XYZ file of C-alpha atoms in Angstrom:
196
model
C -11.228 21.749 -9.417
C -9.555 24.994 -10.420
C -6.279 24.725 -12.293
C -4.230 26.492 -9.601
C -5.536 24.091 -6.939
C -4.796 21.109 -9.198
C -1.205 22.404 -9.521
C -0.935 22.678 -5.729
C -2.205 19.113 -5.368
C 0.476 17.925 -7.792
C 3.064 19.897 -5.791
C 1.891 18.207 -2.568
C 2.149 14.795 -4.238
C 5.711 15.565 -5.359
C 6.663 16.705 -1.854
C 5.246 13.448 -0.458
C 7.324 11.520 -3.000
C 10.380 13.438 -1.735
C 9.391 12.466 1.831
C 8.749 16.116 2.757
C 5.525 15.190 4.501
C 5.110 18.313 6.619
C 5.530 20.551 3.583
C 3.027 18.459 1.638
C 0.503 18.816 4.459
C 0.962 22.601 4.488
C 0.309 22.771 0.738
C -2.885 20.723 1.206
C -3.985 23.015 4.023
C -3.506 25.911 1.600
C -5.797 24.127 -0.869
C -8.406 23.605 1.851
C -8.302 27.291 2.775
C -9.557 27.986 -0.764
C -11.731 24.881 -1.201
C -12.771 23.298 2.137
C -14.531 20.449 0.330
C -11.493 19.199 -1.613
C -11.552 15.456 -0.967
C -8.159 14.929 -2.607
C -6.501 17.402 -0.207
C -7.902 15.531 2.805
C -6.711 12.240 1.281
C -3.217 13.674 0.772
C -3.130 15.018 4.319
C -4.167 11.602 5.645
C -1.582 9.812 3.520
C 1.185 12.143 4.706
C 0.191 11.773 8.357
C 0.310 7.984 7.912
C 3.868 8.376 6.628
C 4.652 10.443 9.724
C 3.032 7.712 11.873
C 0.565 10.251 13.247
C -2.381 7.925 12.860
C -4.940 9.910 14.858
C -4.441 12.966 12.641
C -4.434 10.755 9.551
C -7.705 9.125 10.588
C -9.347 12.502 11.197
C -8.398 13.732 7.705
C -9.437 10.503 5.998
C -12.769 10.340 7.792
C -13.423 13.875 6.552
C -12.601 12.733 2.993
C -15.080 9.831 3.327
C -17.681 12.186 4.777
C -17.292 14.445 1.734
C -17.292 11.556 -0.758
C -18.400 8.143 0.477
C -17.485 6.698 -2.938
C -13.828 7.666 -2.835
C -11.855 4.472 -3.410
C -8.640 6.221 -2.390
C -10.041 7.443 0.944
C -11.432 3.962 1.725
C -8.096 2.376 0.766
C -6.042 4.792 2.873
C -8.347 4.411 5.871
C -8.219 0.619 5.465
C -4.437 0.759 5.299
C -4.395 2.946 8.415
C -6.453 0.356 10.323
C -4.045 -2.365 9.216
C -1.205 -0.271 10.694
C -3.175 -0.283 13.942
C -3.760 -4.061 13.618
C -7.503 -3.504 13.588
C -7.959 -6.168 10.959
C -11.750 -6.318 10.603
C -12.080 -2.544 10.198
C -9.240 -2.700 7.696
C -10.912 -5.509 5.737
C -14.278 -3.737 5.658
C -12.778 -0.549 4.230
C -10.463 -2.318 1.790
C -13.359 -4.467 0.523
C -15.228 -1.229 -0.178
C -12.175 0.247 -1.916
C -11.927 -2.915 -4.031
C -15.598 -2.623 -5.001
C -15.094 1.007 -6.014
C -11.818 0.351 -7.841
C -11.590 -3.357 -8.712
C -8.333 -5.118 -9.482
C -6.052 -2.400 -8.143
C -2.869 -4.221 -7.048
C -2.168 -2.021 -4.012
C -5.722 -2.347 -2.693
C -5.586 -6.123 -3.224
C -2.177 -6.290 -1.519
C -3.412 -4.519 1.593
C -6.662 -6.492 1.609
C -4.769 -9.763 1.250
C -2.392 -8.827 4.058
C -5.264 -7.870 6.376
C -7.041 -11.168 5.694
C -3.831 -13.112 6.275
C -3.182 -11.331 9.565
C -6.792 -11.837 10.692
C -6.299 -15.617 10.499
C -7.795 -16.153 7.055
C -4.446 -16.869 5.428
C -6.002 -18.808 2.563
C -8.079 -15.859 1.391
C -5.149 -13.534 2.052
C -2.861 -15.582 -0.174
C -5.475 -15.744 -2.950
C -5.796 -11.943 -2.919
C -2.019 -11.461 -2.826
C -1.630 -13.866 -5.764
C -4.194 -11.760 -7.684
C -2.179 -8.644 -6.834
C 1.001 -10.385 -8.065
C -0.701 -11.270 -11.350
C -1.547 -7.587 -11.830
C 1.831 -6.267 -10.637
C 4.377 -9.093 -10.965
C 7.409 -7.007 -9.967
C 5.871 -5.001 -7.125
C 8.238 -5.656 -4.224
C 5.575 -4.915 -1.601
C 3.182 -7.454 -3.117
C 5.970 -10.012 -3.481
C 7.302 -9.479 0.046
C 3.871 -9.736 1.662
C 3.091 -12.868 -0.343
C 6.462 -14.393 0.529
C 5.915 -13.702 4.233
C 2.479 -15.358 4.045
C 3.991 -18.455 2.425
C 6.764 -18.401 5.010
C 4.152 -18.295 7.797
C 2.522 -21.319 6.155
C 5.962 -23.022 6.065
C 5.550 -23.361 2.303
C 9.240 -23.115 1.408
C 8.723 -24.149 -2.217
C 6.585 -21.074 -2.859
C 8.361 -18.625 -0.522
C 11.884 -19.244 -1.832
C 11.401 -18.104 -5.471
C 9.358 -15.099 -4.334
C 12.119 -13.745 -2.087
C 14.701 -14.461 -4.781
C 12.555 -12.446 -7.206
C 12.326 -9.539 -4.748
C 16.126 -9.456 -4.584
C 16.364 -9.508 -8.384
C 14.074 -6.478 -8.539
C 15.534 -4.754 -5.460
C 18.982 -6.166 -4.532
C 19.229 -3.927 -1.440
C 15.947 -5.107 0.124
C 17.003 -6.096 3.662
C 13.619 -7.571 4.609
C 13.707 -9.932 1.623
C 17.334 -10.837 2.336
C 16.471 -11.673 5.979
C 13.437 -13.705 4.908
C 15.470 -15.543 2.279
C 17.989 -16.595 4.943
C 15.142 -17.932 7.110
C 13.571 -19.802 4.165
C 16.894 -21.314 3.099
C 17.657 -22.428 6.675
C 14.193 -23.942 6.970
C 14.601 -25.729 3.623
C 18.017 -27.108 4.659
C 16.588 -28.277 7.976
C 13.654 -29.961 6.234
C 16.041 -31.771 3.837
C 18.095 -33.093 6.777
C 14.982 -34.378 8.494
C 13.921 -36.294 5.373
C 17.247 -38.177 5.238
């Protein structure tokens, strides 16, 4: 990739980080006007459209990225994540498994794969994958929150409680973790009363 296009890709990534998704998409379209086979630009466009919750446009861009490079772990991951947003769990799992094969032991891929398995009624496998992701990224609040929710769904208070406490240590303003912690603590208190 030419240096000027690489710089534009970095600019698009920075704009995405700043949540300026439309601007990031326009920069990627500029890249594609010069290099219509730039897989990374299609991946960025897809990622930004996911952030804008424009899933049809995101899917179109990501399918183009896969068409250009069927071995792109990032395109497979993003498309798998997109299908999880749509609650199309098996499609999500298939793509995330491929992403994991192409880029093994990536915590974000494992997190999404674990979540998709857990939501597709294979909670055991989902938890195993999320635990692997936590081993690789012990302070990742997304990994921790997803794992905590899975344990909460299993009514495993002993495992859920320390996870949500850890999320709040890492991110004290995390409302989802705070809400889940309240639920876990109420459940634990109720369970203690029942044992008396």
